[in-house]
Amino acid sequence: EAGVTQFPSHSVIEKGQTVTLRCDPISGHDNLYWYRRVMGKEIKFLLHFVKESKQDESGMPNNRFLAERTGGTYSTLKVQPAELEDSGVYFCASSQVTSGRGEQFFGPGTRLTVL
Amino acid sequence: QKEVEQDPGPLSVPEGAIVSLNCTYSNSAFQYFMWYRQYSRKGPELLMYTYSSGNKEDGRFTAQVDKSSKYISLFIRDSQPSDSATYLCAMITNAGKSTFGDGTTLTVKP
């Protein structure tokens, strides 16, 4: 069974440009999470989808970030316009169970560099 | 103050040593406790998962949780060079939101 996949693996853009990250969760997993690790800091929660609905988006830094999960399958995270401080590794995770009892499976991450 | 504090490391140990990795937390809402291993350029991989105080053993790995002290540990026995990675503790509330420690980088030297 395929794990969580993310695309692209690495993106280098200039400040002010737009970038869209994609996450394909494990098939059948209703729960999808986005996390971000900025250099030197811990992995931080961004938001949580249950199917196509945003369950918790309390970690989204500001309105330059837009996450979608149309149809409840894959998800995209768009950053527009990108700023230097957005550089980091963006992880996606999925789980079958909504509560904390469910194991979250992580993708390999997308490394975003904003110049 | 961070909700989760992890001993920073880095740690460098000889092969065969016992390794102890530790985290403390402040949020009583955390109900589930995880240890992840992350190799370079990879996503975190779940190693151990516990939800009650006490010890849980899986091969060379033992996870320990003390809810009264808000302290968790991961012990690695007979450490191997392949254990060299960054280890992350994470805590989860009932709603499924994870909070991570900063990670501890471990190097096991042959």
XYZ file of C-alpha atoms in Angstrom:
225
model
C 0.000 0.000 0.000
C 1.387 3.404 -0.938
C 2.182 5.770 1.888
C 1.551 9.483 2.066
C 3.064 11.216 -0.920
C 3.943 14.857 -1.344
C 4.803 16.911 -4.373
C 7.121 18.564 -5.107
C 9.928 17.300 -2.920
C 11.704 20.614 -3.181
C 10.630 24.060 -4.373
C 12.716 27.186 -4.714
C 10.818 30.398 -5.416
C 11.349 34.111 -5.089
C 9.670 36.279 -2.539
C 6.263 37.367 -3.780
C 5.682 34.325 -5.954
C 3.023 31.692 -5.433
C 3.661 28.056 -4.608
C 1.230 25.169 -4.331
C 2.131 22.048 -2.400
C 0.240 18.823 -2.847
C -0.389 15.921 -0.491
C -1.920 12.564 -1.346
C -2.916 10.744 1.827
C -3.132 7.012 2.274
C -6.234 5.744 0.525
C -9.193 5.573 2.894
C -7.756 7.976 5.445
C -10.321 10.664 6.165
C -7.971 12.709 8.320
C -5.293 14.831 6.727
C -2.911 17.111 8.583
C -0.453 19.747 7.460
C 2.609 20.572 9.535
C 5.601 22.831 9.001
C 9.133 22.808 10.306
C 10.992 26.083 10.037
C 14.780 25.913 10.340
C 15.850 25.392 13.929
C 12.316 25.083 15.229
C 9.977 22.242 16.081
C 7.412 20.729 13.726
C 4.278 22.814 14.112
C 0.688 21.940 13.354
C -0.979 23.986 10.620
C -4.375 22.425 10.058
C -6.490 19.290 10.078
C -9.040 18.135 7.518
C -11.691 15.534 8.137
C -12.667 14.525 4.621
C -13.146 17.853 2.838
C -13.931 19.893 5.961
C -11.445 21.902 7.961
C -11.614 20.519 11.474
C -8.966 22.777 12.965
C -6.996 25.487 11.198
C -5.676 27.176 14.309
C -2.063 26.728 13.240
C -2.284 28.540 9.918
C 0.139 31.471 10.192
C -1.821 34.059 8.223
C -4.138 34.567 5.255
C -1.347 34.056 2.747
C -1.824 30.339 3.337
C -4.797 28.554 1.797
C -5.445 24.849 2.197
C -8.022 22.905 0.268
C -9.163 19.325 0.086
C -11.818 19.179 -2.565
C -13.532 15.806 -2.716
C -11.878 14.686 0.462
C -8.936 13.042 -1.270
C -5.736 14.926 -1.962
C -5.018 18.308 -0.432
C -3.200 21.399 -1.610
C -1.534 24.108 0.405
C -1.009 27.362 -1.447
C 1.217 30.160 -0.255
C 0.505 33.474 -1.959
C 2.533 35.646 -1.914
C 5.457 33.772 -0.398
C 7.691 35.530 2.121
C 11.205 34.662 3.263
C 9.947 33.372 6.630
C 7.806 30.760 4.850
C 10.923 28.724 4.064
C 10.923 25.348 5.744
C 9.771 21.780 5.336
C 6.053 21.216 4.966
C 4.827 17.804 6.067
C 1.530 16.168 5.424
C 0.178 13.298 7.514
C -2.934 11.179 7.346
C -4.770 8.919 9.732
C -7.810 6.721 9.731
C -9.078 7.722 13.154
C -9.904 11.308 14.056
C -9.092 11.140 17.729
C -5.603 11.084 19.113
C -5.744 7.306 19.161
C -5.103 7.176 15.469
C -1.563 6.831 14.219
C -0.586 9.601 11.857
C 1.495 8.557 8.880
C 3.792 11.242 7.571
C 4.869 11.998 4.051
C 8.495 12.823 3.173
C 7.826 16.545 3.188
C 8.240 19.387 0.709
C 11.271 21.559 1.301
C 10.332 25.140 0.422
C 12.999 27.767 -0.049
C 11.924 31.372 -0.552
C 14.704 33.630 -1.843
C 6.944 28.689 27.426
C 6.685 25.790 24.996
C 4.112 23.099 25.694
C 6.680 20.399 24.964
C 10.357 20.630 25.890
C 12.781 18.032 24.575
C 16.350 17.496 25.742
C 18.245 19.153 22.896
C 21.271 16.969 22.287
C 22.984 16.211 20.026
C 23.908 12.862 21.439
C 26.846 10.764 20.323
C 27.240 7.291 21.777
C 29.269 4.159 20.979
C 27.544 1.167 19.453
C 25.928 -0.993 22.104
C 25.256 1.881 24.528
C 21.921 2.539 26.177
C 20.381 5.784 25.013
C 17.913 7.860 26.992
C 15.814 10.540 25.286
C 13.505 12.761 27.315
C 10.654 15.232 27.015
C 8.575 17.194 29.461
C 5.220 18.802 28.816
C 2.927 21.293 30.454
C -0.489 20.695 28.870
C -2.638 18.281 30.858
C -4.879 17.817 27.799
C -2.250 15.648 26.135
C -3.534 12.099 26.232
C -1.346 10.231 23.758
C 2.416 10.198 23.601
C 4.554 9.324 20.632
C 8.142 8.928 19.681
C 9.081 9.420 16.052
C 12.328 8.693 14.279
C 13.305 10.880 11.370
C 16.115 10.159 8.971
C 17.592 12.944 6.904
C 15.303 14.125 4.101
C 12.520 11.799 5.228
C 9.270 12.278 7.106
C 8.858 11.292 10.760
C 8.236 7.586 11.280
C 6.264 6.452 14.310
C 8.336 4.329 16.692
C 6.319 4.099 19.873
C 2.816 5.100 20.910
C 1.507 5.129 24.467
C -1.481 6.576 26.236
C -1.065 5.640 29.856
C 1.574 6.017 32.501
C 4.036 3.173 32.662
C 6.412 1.405 30.324
C 5.875 -0.022 26.874
C 8.507 -2.188 25.289
C 9.067 -3.023 21.632
C 12.264 -4.864 20.897
C 15.196 -2.655 21.831
C 12.928 0.332 22.461
C 11.130 1.182 25.700
C 8.803 4.148 26.055
C 8.109 5.442 29.528
C 5.346 7.866 30.487
C 4.877 9.537 33.858
C 1.712 11.620 33.641
C 1.975 12.850 37.209
C 5.357 14.409 36.448
C 4.471 15.222 32.831
C 7.583 13.453 31.640
C 8.199 10.915 28.900
C 11.292 9.004 27.916
C 12.501 6.695 25.183
C 15.220 4.186 25.943
C 17.179 2.419 23.223
C 19.113 -0.656 24.304
C 22.088 -2.049 22.424
C 22.128 0.969 20.140
C 23.163 0.401 16.524
C 24.617 2.739 13.899
C 21.305 2.386 12.057
C 19.625 4.089 15.031
C 21.420 7.302 14.084
C 18.609 9.757 13.347
C 16.641 12.603 14.867
C 14.144 11.492 17.500
C 11.030 13.540 18.073
C 8.593 13.306 20.914
C 5.017 14.309 20.201
C 1.914 14.654 22.284
C -1.658 14.526 21.075
C -4.914 15.789 22.505
C -8.170 13.907 22.072
C -8.881 16.079 19.033
C -5.861 14.643 17.238
C -3.706 17.771 17.174
C -0.008 16.930 17.614
C 2.544 19.072 19.390
C 6.161 18.147 18.800
C 9.397 18.591 20.670
C 12.363 20.137 18.868
C 14.011 16.767 18.317
C 17.249 15.187 19.497
C 19.845 14.121 16.972
C 21.487 10.827 17.868
C 24.679 9.455 16.376
C 25.718 5.903 17.188
C 29.351 5.317 16.335
C 30.504 1.847 15.252
